[in-house]
Amino acid sequence: MTDTKPILILGGTGKTGRRLAERLTARGIPVRIGSRSGTPRFDWEAPASWAPALKDVSAVYISYYPDIAVPGAAEVIDAFTRLAVAHSVRRLVLLSGRGEHEAQRAEEMLQASGADWTILRCAWFSQNFSEGFLVEPLLAGEVALPVGPVGEPFVDVDDIADAAEAVLTGPGHVGQLYELTGPRLLSFADAVAEIAKAAGRDIRFVRISHDEFTAAIASHEPPEIVWLLDELFTQVLDGRNEMLTDGVQRVLGRAPKDFSAYATETAASRIWSN
């Protein structure tokens, strides 16, 4: 398949994009990494960079930065998907989020674009505990978040990458919306407890106020990330996503990866060990 046009992976250095690129490359499918460090360079904030990245590609995996929940994301997705279709790139796969108003608006933009679309609507990533802002608190032995006992069906990023690979390379996925979750609900306190057990460490979970949380992250995160995290913890984690779906089973024909398996495998890398 080395003579086929490349698949453009936007966010190709991120959690899902990097894994998708590895999977496609291993199959001999050429990829083009869409990022500020890519060639050609791709930048969501520089629309002039979009057309060169779209040239001679067969499909696009769309992961929006910093997050599809951010206000204005839907309008950007609308402009990009219409440009892609105008450049004869019809096969578009969107990474979306559950229970997020702006994400659902972006999905509607994609569906109206004239593209052959597929949507992967995902729960909270398990890997946010090992490849994101929660690593340092876990190392310090205390995770303080403004969230109560609401259950979240944490989904493994490897399952998302497997699903993205499947829908980009196999038939039967055009016009499908797959909601991807893990196999069970855990609260954030539950998740931290499982990580502590896997890592063999004493790690506490503490519930704090939203104001305390915002003040704590504002000192070391850019404003758009502070807004995003506050939105996720104040709006999205209110119970609206406290349910499981069969999306992984529908796409991959197997059960999704359990959080305990993620915790055990990740703890072996010693990312959570001092």
PDB file of C-alpha atoms in Angstrom:
ATOM      1  CA  MET A   1       0.000   0.000   0.000  1.00  0.00           C
ATOM      2  CA  THR A   2       3.045   2.263  -0.160  1.00  0.00           C
ATOM      3  CA  ASP A   3       1.840   3.907  -3.375  1.00  0.00           C
ATOM      4  CA  THR A   4      -1.368   5.235  -1.798  1.00  0.00           C
ATOM      5  CA  LYS A   5      -1.914   8.844  -0.799  1.00  0.00           C
ATOM      6  CA  PRO A   6      -1.065   9.620   2.830  1.00  0.00           C
ATOM      7  CA  ILE A   7      -3.573   9.992   5.629  1.00  0.00           C
ATOM      8  CA  LEU A   8      -3.276  13.396   7.333  1.00  0.00           C
ATOM      9  CA  ILE A   9      -3.287  13.040  11.115  1.00  0.00           C
ATOM     10  CA  LEU A  10      -4.060  16.342  12.825  1.00  0.00           C
ATOM     11  CA  GLY A  11      -2.674  16.339  16.333  1.00  0.00           C
ATOM     12  CA  GLY A  12      -0.282  13.692  15.073  1.00  0.00           C
ATOM     13  CA  THR A  13       2.064  14.133  18.032  1.00  0.00           C
ATOM     14  CA  GLY A  14      -0.727  13.960  20.634  1.00  0.00           C
ATOM     15  CA  LYS A  15      -2.108  11.058  22.666  1.00  0.00           C
ATOM     16  CA  THR A  16      -4.338   9.533  19.998  1.00  0.00           C
ATOM     17  CA  GLY A  17      -2.632  10.864  16.868  1.00  0.00           C
ATOM     18  CA  ARG A  18       0.801   9.502  17.759  1.00  0.00           C
ATOM     19  CA  ARG A  19      -0.609   6.032  18.359  1.00  0.00           C
ATOM     20  CA  LEU A  20      -2.662   6.138  15.167  1.00  0.00           C
ATOM     21  CA  ALA A  21       0.422   7.147  13.169  1.00  0.00           C
ATOM     22  CA  GLU A  22       2.350   4.199  14.610  1.00  0.00           C
ATOM     23  CA  ARG A  23      -0.429   1.768  13.655  1.00  0.00           C
ATOM     24  CA  LEU A  24      -0.814   3.030  10.107  1.00  0.00           C
ATOM     25  CA  THR A  25       2.946   3.174   9.511  1.00  0.00           C
ATOM     26  CA  ALA A  26       3.311  -0.409  10.730  1.00  0.00           C
ATOM     27  CA  ARG A  27       0.844  -1.428   8.009  1.00  0.00           C
ATOM     28  CA  GLY A  28       2.763   0.413   5.320  1.00  0.00           C
ATOM     29  CA  ILE A  29       0.165   3.162   5.029  1.00  0.00           C
ATOM     30  CA  PRO A  30       1.833   6.566   4.540  1.00  0.00           C
ATOM     31  CA  VAL A  31       0.932   9.280   7.017  1.00  0.00           C
ATOM     32  CA  ARG A  32       1.384  13.034   7.154  1.00  0.00           C
ATOM     33  CA  ILE A  33       1.698  14.472  10.642  1.00  0.00           C
ATOM     34  CA  GLY A  34      -0.369  17.621  11.013  1.00  0.00           C
ATOM     35  CA  SER A  35       1.312  19.706  13.694  1.00  0.00           C
ATOM     36  CA  ARG A  36       3.216  22.946  14.150  1.00  0.00           C
ATOM     37  CA  SER A  37       6.431  20.952  13.829  1.00  0.00           C
ATOM     38  CA  GLY A  38       5.194  18.930  10.832  1.00  0.00           C
ATOM     39  CA  THR A  39       6.120  19.233   7.164  1.00  0.00           C
ATOM     40  CA  PRO A  40       4.223  21.047   5.833  1.00  0.00           C
ATOM     41  CA  ARG A  41       3.455  22.887   9.044  1.00  0.00           C
ATOM     42  CA  PHE A  42      -0.152  22.737  10.268  1.00  0.00           C
ATOM     43  CA  ASP A  43      -1.541  25.215  12.774  1.00  0.00           C
ATOM     44  CA  TRP A  44      -5.224  25.500  13.720  1.00  0.00           C
ATOM     45  CA  GLU A  45      -4.661  29.213  14.414  1.00  0.00           C
ATOM     46  CA  ALA A  46      -3.155  29.796  10.933  1.00  0.00           C
ATOM     47  CA  PRO A  47      -5.792  28.845   8.318  1.00  0.00           C
ATOM     48  CA  ALA A  48      -3.288  29.555   5.526  1.00  0.00           C
ATOM     49  CA  SER A  49      -1.427  26.426   6.676  1.00  0.00           C
ATOM     50  CA  TRP A  50      -4.416  24.136   6.100  1.00  0.00           C
ATOM     51  CA  ALA A  51      -4.450  23.840   2.299  1.00  0.00           C
ATOM     52  CA  PRO A  52      -0.773  22.777   1.932  1.00  0.00           C
ATOM     53  CA  ALA A  53      -1.342  20.069   4.546  1.00  0.00           C
ATOM     54  CA  LEU A  54      -4.430  18.827   2.674  1.00  0.00           C
ATOM     55  CA  LYS A  55      -2.675  18.518  -0.678  1.00  0.00           C
ATOM     56  CA  ASP A  56      -2.757  14.981  -2.099  1.00  0.00           C
ATOM     57  CA  VAL A  57      -4.050  13.245   1.036  1.00  0.00           C
ATOM     58  CA  SER A  58      -6.654  10.477   1.012  1.00  0.00           C
ATOM     59  CA  ALA A  59      -8.282  11.116   4.402  1.00  0.00           C
ATOM     60  CA  VAL A  60      -7.945  13.199   7.559  1.00  0.00           C
ATOM     61  CA  TYR A  61      -8.069  12.297  11.250  1.00  0.00           C
ATOM     62  CA  ILE A  62      -9.189  15.480  13.012  1.00  0.00           C
ATOM     63  CA  SER A  63      -8.053  16.071  16.580  1.00  0.00           C
ATOM     64  CA  TYR A  64      -8.609  19.716  17.548  1.00  0.00           C
ATOM     65  CA  TYR A  65      -6.183  21.644  19.751  1.00  0.00           C
ATOM     66  CA  PRO A  66      -6.395  22.544  22.565  1.00  0.00           C
ATOM     67  CA  ASP A  67      -9.729  20.709  22.812  1.00  0.00           C
ATOM     68  CA  ILE A  68     -12.945  20.471  20.864  1.00  0.00           C
ATOM     69  CA  ALA A  69     -14.836  21.738  23.937  1.00  0.00           C
ATOM     70  CA  VAL A  70     -13.254  25.204  23.593  1.00  0.00           C
ATOM     71  CA  PRO A  71     -15.619  27.975  22.393  1.00  0.00           C
ATOM     72  CA  GLY A  72     -15.196  28.623  18.685  1.00  0.00           C
ATOM     73  CA  ALA A  73     -13.955  25.115  17.916  1.00  0.00           C
ATOM     74  CA  ALA A  74     -17.101  24.304  15.923  1.00  0.00           C
ATOM     75  CA  GLU A  75     -16.610  27.235  13.564  1.00  0.00           C
ATOM     76  CA  VAL A  76     -12.985  26.224  12.965  1.00  0.00           C
ATOM     77  CA  ILE A  77     -14.027  22.613  12.283  1.00  0.00           C
ATOM     78  CA  ASP A  78     -16.680  23.918   9.891  1.00  0.00           C
ATOM     79  CA  ALA A  79     -14.131  25.972   7.941  1.00  0.00           C
ATOM     80  CA  PHE A  80     -11.577  23.158   7.853  1.00  0.00           C
ATOM     81  CA  THR A  81     -13.968  20.403   6.772  1.00  0.00           C
ATOM     82  CA  ARG A  82     -15.406  22.549   3.976  1.00  0.00           C
ATOM     83  CA  LEU A  83     -11.872  23.327   2.779  1.00  0.00           C
ATOM     84  CA  ALA A  84     -11.007  19.621   2.848  1.00  0.00           C
ATOM     85  CA  VAL A  85     -14.040  18.730   0.744  1.00  0.00           C
ATOM     86  CA  ALA A  86     -13.192  21.558  -1.660  1.00  0.00           C
ATOM     87  CA  HIS A  87      -9.747  19.977  -2.015  1.00  0.00           C
ATOM     88  CA  SER A  88     -11.398  16.622  -2.872  1.00  0.00           C
ATOM     89  CA  VAL A  89     -10.549  15.111   0.535  1.00  0.00           C
ATOM     90  CA  ARG A  90     -13.886  13.599   1.488  1.00  0.00           C
ATOM     91  CA  ARG A  91     -12.943  10.985   4.105  1.00  0.00           C
ATOM     92  CA  LEU A  92     -12.897  12.710   7.492  1.00  0.00           C
ATOM     93  CA  VAL A  93     -12.797  11.175  10.972  1.00  0.00           C
ATOM     94  CA  LEU A  94     -13.419  13.469  13.945  1.00  0.00           C
ATOM     95  CA  LEU A  95     -12.248  12.889  17.521  1.00  0.00           C
ATOM     96  CA  SER A  96     -15.046  14.326  19.667  1.00  0.00           C
ATOM     97  CA  GLY A  97     -15.999  14.483  23.337  1.00  0.00           C
ATOM     98  CA  ARG A  98     -19.005  13.318  25.316  1.00  0.00           C
ATOM     99  CA  GLY A  99     -21.466  15.742  26.837  1.00  0.00           C
ATOM    100  CA  GLU A 100     -19.677  18.839  25.547  1.00  0.00           C
ATOM    101  CA  HIS A 101     -21.825  21.488  23.868  1.00  0.00           C
ATOM    102  CA  GLU A 102     -19.114  22.761  21.528  1.00  0.00           C
ATOM    103  CA  ALA A 103     -18.089  19.219  20.592  1.00  0.00           C
ATOM    104  CA  GLN A 104     -21.629  18.379  19.549  1.00  0.00           C
ATOM    105  CA  ARG A 105     -21.784  21.572  17.479  1.00  0.00           C
ATOM    106  CA  ALA A 106     -18.538  20.543  15.760  1.00  0.00           C
ATOM    107  CA  GLU A 107     -20.046  17.137  15.003  1.00  0.00           C
ATOM    108  CA  GLU A 108     -22.986  18.858  13.327  1.00  0.00           C
ATOM    109  CA  MET A 109     -20.602  20.971  11.235  1.00  0.00           C
ATOM    110  CA  LEU A 110     -18.790  17.841  10.064  1.00  0.00           C
ATOM    111  CA  GLN A 111     -22.050  16.109   9.192  1.00  0.00           C
ATOM    112  CA  ALA A 112     -23.148  19.123   7.111  1.00  0.00           C
ATOM    113  CA  SER A 113     -19.844  19.474   5.268  1.00  0.00           C
ATOM    114  CA  GLY A 114     -20.542  16.993   2.479  1.00  0.00           C
ATOM    115  CA  ALA A 115     -17.742  14.739   3.686  1.00  0.00           C
ATOM    116  CA  ASP A 116     -17.787  10.964   4.136  1.00  0.00           C
ATOM    117  CA  TRP A 117     -17.638  11.329   7.896  1.00  0.00           C
ATOM    118  CA  THR A 118     -17.176   9.180  10.972  1.00  0.00           C
ATOM    119  CA  ILE A 119     -17.253  10.484  14.546  1.00  0.00           C
ATOM    120  CA  LEU A 120     -15.383   8.957  17.497  1.00  0.00           C
ATOM    121  CA  ARG A 121     -17.029  10.499  20.574  1.00  0.00           C
ATOM    122  CA  CYS A 122     -14.858   9.649  23.540  1.00  0.00           C
ATOM    123  CA  ALA A 123     -15.023   9.472  27.303  1.00  0.00           C
ATOM    124  CA  TRP A 124     -12.259  10.837  29.563  1.00  0.00           C
ATOM    125  CA  PHE A 125      -8.906   9.324  28.553  1.00  0.00           C
ATOM    126  CA  SER A 126      -7.284   6.911  31.008  1.00  0.00           C
ATOM    127  CA  GLN A 127      -3.945   8.277  29.818  1.00  0.00           C
ATOM    128  CA  ASN A 128      -4.712  11.709  31.271  1.00  0.00           C
ATOM    129  CA  PHE A 129      -3.342  10.173  34.461  1.00  0.00           C
ATOM    130  CA  SER A 130       0.004   9.308  32.843  1.00  0.00           C
ATOM    131  CA  GLU A 131       0.413  11.709  29.914  1.00  0.00           C
ATOM    132  CA  GLY A 132      -1.094  14.907  31.251  1.00  0.00           C
ATOM    133  CA  PHE A 133      -1.496  17.307  34.129  1.00  0.00           C
ATOM    134  CA  LEU A 134      -2.266  14.581  36.695  1.00  0.00           C
ATOM    135  CA  VAL A 135       1.196  12.981  36.612  1.00  0.00           C
ATOM    136  CA  GLU A 136       2.793  15.442  39.041  1.00  0.00           C
ATOM    137  CA  PRO A 137       0.036  15.224  41.681  1.00  0.00           C
ATOM    138  CA  LEU A 138       0.196  11.423  41.511  1.00  0.00           C
ATOM    139  CA  LEU A 139       3.959  11.549  42.005  1.00  0.00           C
ATOM    140  CA  ALA A 140       3.470  13.929  44.928  1.00  0.00           C
ATOM    141  CA  GLY A 141       1.027  11.505  46.549  1.00  0.00           C
ATOM    142  CA  GLU A 142      -2.083  13.692  46.507  1.00  0.00           C
ATOM    143  CA  VAL A 143      -4.582  14.357  43.719  1.00  0.00           C
ATOM    144  CA  ALA A 144      -6.838  17.319  44.494  1.00  0.00           C
ATOM    145  CA  LEU A 145      -9.763  17.837  42.118  1.00  0.00           C
ATOM    146  CA  PRO A 146     -13.158  19.580  42.285  1.00  0.00           C
ATOM    147  CA  VAL A 147     -15.162  16.458  41.543  1.00  0.00           C
ATOM    148  CA  GLY A 148     -17.284  14.173  43.700  1.00  0.00           C
ATOM    149  CA  PRO A 149     -18.312  10.526  43.366  1.00  0.00           C
ATOM    150  CA  VAL A 150     -19.667  10.860  39.811  1.00  0.00           C
ATOM    151  CA  GLY A 151     -18.782   7.832  37.697  1.00  0.00           C
ATOM    152  CA  GLU A 152     -16.710   8.179  34.508  1.00  0.00           C
ATOM    153  CA  PRO A 153     -16.218   5.319  32.002  1.00  0.00           C
ATOM    154  CA  PHE A 154     -12.519   6.045  31.398  1.00  0.00           C
ATOM    155  CA  VAL A 155     -11.486   4.943  27.899  1.00  0.00           C
ATOM    156  CA  ASP A 156      -8.011   3.750  26.991  1.00  0.00           C
ATOM    157  CA  VAL A 157      -6.277   5.790  24.296  1.00  0.00           C
ATOM    158  CA  ASP A 158      -5.053   2.569  22.665  1.00  0.00           C
ATOM    159  CA  ASP A 159      -8.701   1.612  22.089  1.00  0.00           C
ATOM    160  CA  ILE A 160      -9.318   5.008  20.481  1.00  0.00           C
ATOM    161  CA  ALA A 161      -6.288   4.588  18.203  1.00  0.00           C
ATOM    162  CA  ASP A 162      -7.404   1.071  17.273  1.00  0.00           C
ATOM    163  CA  ALA A 163     -10.873   2.414  16.456  1.00  0.00           C
ATOM    164  CA  ALA A 164      -9.458   5.271  14.387  1.00  0.00           C
ATOM    165  CA  GLU A 165      -7.284   2.847  12.445  1.00  0.00           C
ATOM    166  CA  ALA A 166     -10.281   0.586  11.820  1.00  0.00           C
ATOM    167  CA  VAL A 167     -12.617   3.306  10.562  1.00  0.00           C
ATOM    168  CA  LEU A 168      -9.937   4.891   8.355  1.00  0.00           C
ATOM    169  CA  THR A 169      -8.890   1.652   6.686  1.00  0.00           C
ATOM    170  CA  GLY A 170     -11.977  -0.567   6.652  1.00  0.00           C
ATOM    171  CA  PRO A 171     -15.402  -0.419   4.975  1.00  0.00           C
ATOM    172  CA  GLY A 172     -18.744   0.245   6.597  1.00  0.00           C
ATOM    173  CA  HIS A 173     -17.954   3.184   8.858  1.00  0.00           C
ATOM    174  CA  VAL A 174     -19.057   6.184   6.788  1.00  0.00           C
ATOM    175  CA  GLY A 175     -21.889   8.082   8.457  1.00  0.00           C
ATOM    176  CA  GLN A 176     -21.357   6.319  11.789  1.00  0.00           C
ATOM    177  CA  LEU A 177     -21.033   7.883  15.250  1.00  0.00           C
ATOM    178  CA  TYR A 178     -19.224   5.624  17.699  1.00  0.00           C
ATOM    179  CA  GLU A 179     -19.290   6.604  21.363  1.00  0.00           C
ATOM    180  CA  LEU A 180     -16.236   5.052  22.992  1.00  0.00           C
ATOM    181  CA  THR A 181     -16.104   4.251  26.709  1.00  0.00           C
ATOM    182  CA  GLY A 182     -14.366   1.815  28.982  1.00  0.00           C
ATOM    183  CA  PRO A 183     -16.203  -1.223  30.393  1.00  0.00           C
ATOM    184  CA  ARG A 184     -17.117   0.197  33.838  1.00  0.00           C
ATOM    185  CA  LEU A 185     -17.736   3.396  35.751  1.00  0.00           C
ATOM    186  CA  LEU A 186     -15.182   4.707  38.235  1.00  0.00           C
ATOM    187  CA  SER A 187     -15.092   7.916  40.213  1.00  0.00           C
ATOM    188  CA  PHE A 188     -11.850   9.895  40.146  1.00  0.00           C
ATOM    189  CA  ALA A 189     -11.248   8.715  43.707  1.00  0.00           C
ATOM    190  CA  ASP A 190     -11.685   5.109  42.508  1.00  0.00           C
ATOM    191  CA  ALA A 191      -9.236   5.704  39.653  1.00  0.00           C
ATOM    192  CA  VAL A 192      -6.620   7.205  41.954  1.00  0.00           C
ATOM    193  CA  ALA A 193      -7.038   4.253  44.336  1.00  0.00           C
ATOM    194  CA  GLU A 194      -6.460   1.787  41.490  1.00  0.00           C
ATOM    195  CA  ILE A 195      -3.345   3.671  40.401  1.00  0.00           C
ATOM    196  CA  ALA A 196      -2.039   3.725  43.985  1.00  0.00           C
ATOM    197  CA  LYS A 197      -2.557  -0.020  44.279  1.00  0.00           C
ATOM    198  CA  ALA A 198      -0.855  -0.719  40.944  1.00  0.00           C
ATOM    199  CA  ALA A 199       2.059   1.570  41.803  1.00  0.00           C
ATOM    200  CA  GLY A 200       2.384   0.177  45.333  1.00  0.00           C
ATOM    201  CA  ARG A 201       2.177   3.664  46.822  1.00  0.00           C
ATOM    202  CA  ASP A 202       0.007   5.691  49.184  1.00  0.00           C
ATOM    203  CA  ILE A 203      -1.749   8.272  46.993  1.00  0.00           C
ATOM    204  CA  ARG A 204      -4.648  10.266  48.398  1.00  0.00           C
ATOM    205  CA  PHE A 205      -7.585  11.777  46.560  1.00  0.00           C
ATOM    206  CA  VAL A 206      -8.903  15.061  47.962  1.00  0.00           C
ATOM    207  CA  ARG A 207     -11.994  16.911  46.799  1.00  0.00           C
ATOM    208  CA  ILE A 208     -11.450  20.670  46.650  1.00  0.00           C
ATOM    209  CA  SER A 209     -13.548  23.640  45.543  1.00  0.00           C
ATOM    210  CA  HIS A 210     -13.579  24.885  41.977  1.00  0.00           C
ATOM    211  CA  ASP A 211     -11.962  28.157  43.078  1.00  0.00           C
ATOM    212  CA  GLU A 212      -9.137  26.300  44.796  1.00  0.00           C
ATOM    213  CA  PHE A 213      -8.608  24.142  41.736  1.00  0.00           C
ATOM    214  CA  THR A 214      -8.581  27.091  39.327  1.00  0.00           C
ATOM    215  CA  ALA A 215      -6.109  28.984  41.485  1.00  0.00           C
ATOM    216  CA  ALA A 216      -3.834  25.950  41.707  1.00  0.00           C
ATOM    217  CA  ILE A 217      -3.650  25.290  37.953  1.00  0.00           C
ATOM    218  CA  ALA A 218      -3.561  28.953  36.887  1.00  0.00           C
ATOM    219  CA  SER A 219      -0.011  29.219  38.214  1.00  0.00           C
ATOM    220  CA  HIS A 220       1.408  26.727  35.709  1.00  0.00           C
ATOM    221  CA  GLU A 221      -1.095  26.248  32.866  1.00  0.00           C
ATOM    222  CA  PRO A 222      -1.941  28.625  29.974  1.00  0.00           C
ATOM    223  CA  PRO A 223      -5.329  30.388  30.160  1.00  0.00           C
ATOM    224  CA  GLU A 224      -6.999  28.187  27.519  1.00  0.00           C
ATOM    225  CA  ILE A 225      -6.071  25.030  29.447  1.00  0.00           C
ATOM    226  CA  VAL A 226      -7.263  26.556  32.731  1.00  0.00           C
ATOM    227  CA  TRP A 227     -10.609  27.360  31.071  1.00  0.00           C
ATOM    228  CA  LEU A 228     -10.839  23.876  29.589  1.00  0.00           C
ATOM    229  CA  LEU A 229     -10.115  22.003  32.817  1.00  0.00           C
ATOM    230  CA  ASP A 230     -12.524  24.211  34.747  1.00  0.00           C
ATOM    231  CA  GLU A 231     -15.213  23.560  32.117  1.00  0.00           C
ATOM    232  CA  LEU A 232     -14.665  19.800  32.238  1.00  0.00           C
ATOM    233  CA  PHE A 233     -14.792  19.599  36.013  1.00  0.00           C
ATOM    234  CA  THR A 234     -17.595  22.124  36.582  1.00  0.00           C
ATOM    235  CA  GLN A 235     -19.902  21.283  33.667  1.00  0.00           C
ATOM    236  CA  VAL A 236     -19.169  17.951  32.029  1.00  0.00           C
ATOM    237  CA  LEU A 237     -18.509  15.845  35.130  1.00  0.00           C
ATOM    238  CA  ASP A 238     -22.015  16.360  36.497  1.00  0.00           C
ATOM    239  CA  GLY A 239     -23.294  12.853  35.837  1.00  0.00           C
ATOM    240  CA  ARG A 240     -24.374  13.415  32.230  1.00  0.00           C
ATOM    241  CA  ASN A 241     -21.811  10.852  31.027  1.00  0.00           C
ATOM    242  CA  GLU A 242     -22.412   8.343  33.817  1.00  0.00           C
ATOM    243  CA  MET A 243     -23.224   5.501  31.431  1.00  0.00           C
ATOM    244  CA  LEU A 244     -21.458   2.877  29.359  1.00  0.00           C
ATOM    245  CA  THR A 245     -21.700   2.413  25.594  1.00  0.00           C
ATOM    246  CA  ASP A 246     -20.876  -0.386  23.168  1.00  0.00           C
ATOM    247  CA  GLY A 247     -18.856   1.746  20.744  1.00  0.00           C
ATOM    248  CA  VAL A 248     -15.561  -0.124  21.132  1.00  0.00           C
ATOM    249  CA  GLN A 249     -17.339  -3.468  20.677  1.00  0.00           C
ATOM    250  CA  ARG A 250     -19.135  -2.181  17.553  1.00  0.00           C
ATOM    251  CA  VAL A 251     -15.948  -0.940  15.886  1.00  0.00           C
ATOM    252  CA  LEU A 252     -13.425  -3.537  17.002  1.00  0.00           C
ATOM    253  CA  GLY A 253     -15.495  -6.603  17.808  1.00  0.00           C
ATOM    254  CA  ARG A 254     -14.010  -6.872  21.281  1.00  0.00           C
ATOM    255  CA  ALA A 255     -14.495  -5.462  24.753  1.00  0.00           C
ATOM    256  CA  PRO A 256     -12.789  -2.197  25.714  1.00  0.00           C
ATOM    257  CA  LYS A 257      -9.689  -2.236  27.901  1.00  0.00           C
ATOM    258  CA  ASP A 258     -10.380  -1.999  31.627  1.00  0.00           C
ATOM    259  CA  PHE A 259      -8.881   0.785  33.725  1.00  0.00           C
ATOM    260  CA  SER A 260      -7.181  -1.711  36.039  1.00  0.00           C
ATOM    261  CA  ALA A 261      -5.282  -3.180  33.065  1.00  0.00           C
ATOM    262  CA  TYR A 262      -4.196   0.331  32.083  1.00  0.00           C
ATOM    263  CA  ALA A 263      -3.092   1.084  35.661  1.00  0.00           C
ATOM    264  CA  THR A 264      -1.110  -2.162  35.981  1.00  0.00           C
ATOM    265  CA  GLU A 265       0.643  -1.775  32.625  1.00  0.00           C
ATOM    266  CA  THR A 266       1.404   1.911  33.170  1.00  0.00           C
ATOM    267  CA  ALA A 267       2.677   1.389  36.716  1.00  0.00           C
ATOM    268  CA  ALA A 268       5.234  -1.062  35.300  1.00  0.00           C
ATOM    269  CA  SER A 269       6.791   1.855  33.400  1.00  0.00           C
ATOM    270  CA  ARG A 270       7.382   3.542  36.799  1.00  0.00           C
ATOM    271  CA  ILE A 271       5.858   6.827  35.588  1.00  0.00           C
ATOM    272  CA  TRP A 272       4.134   7.116  38.988  1.00  0.00           C
ATOM    273  CA  SER A 273       7.173   6.062  41.061  1.00  0.00           C
ATOM    274  CA  ASN A 274       9.484   8.557  42.744  1.00  0.00           C
TER     275      ASN A 274
END
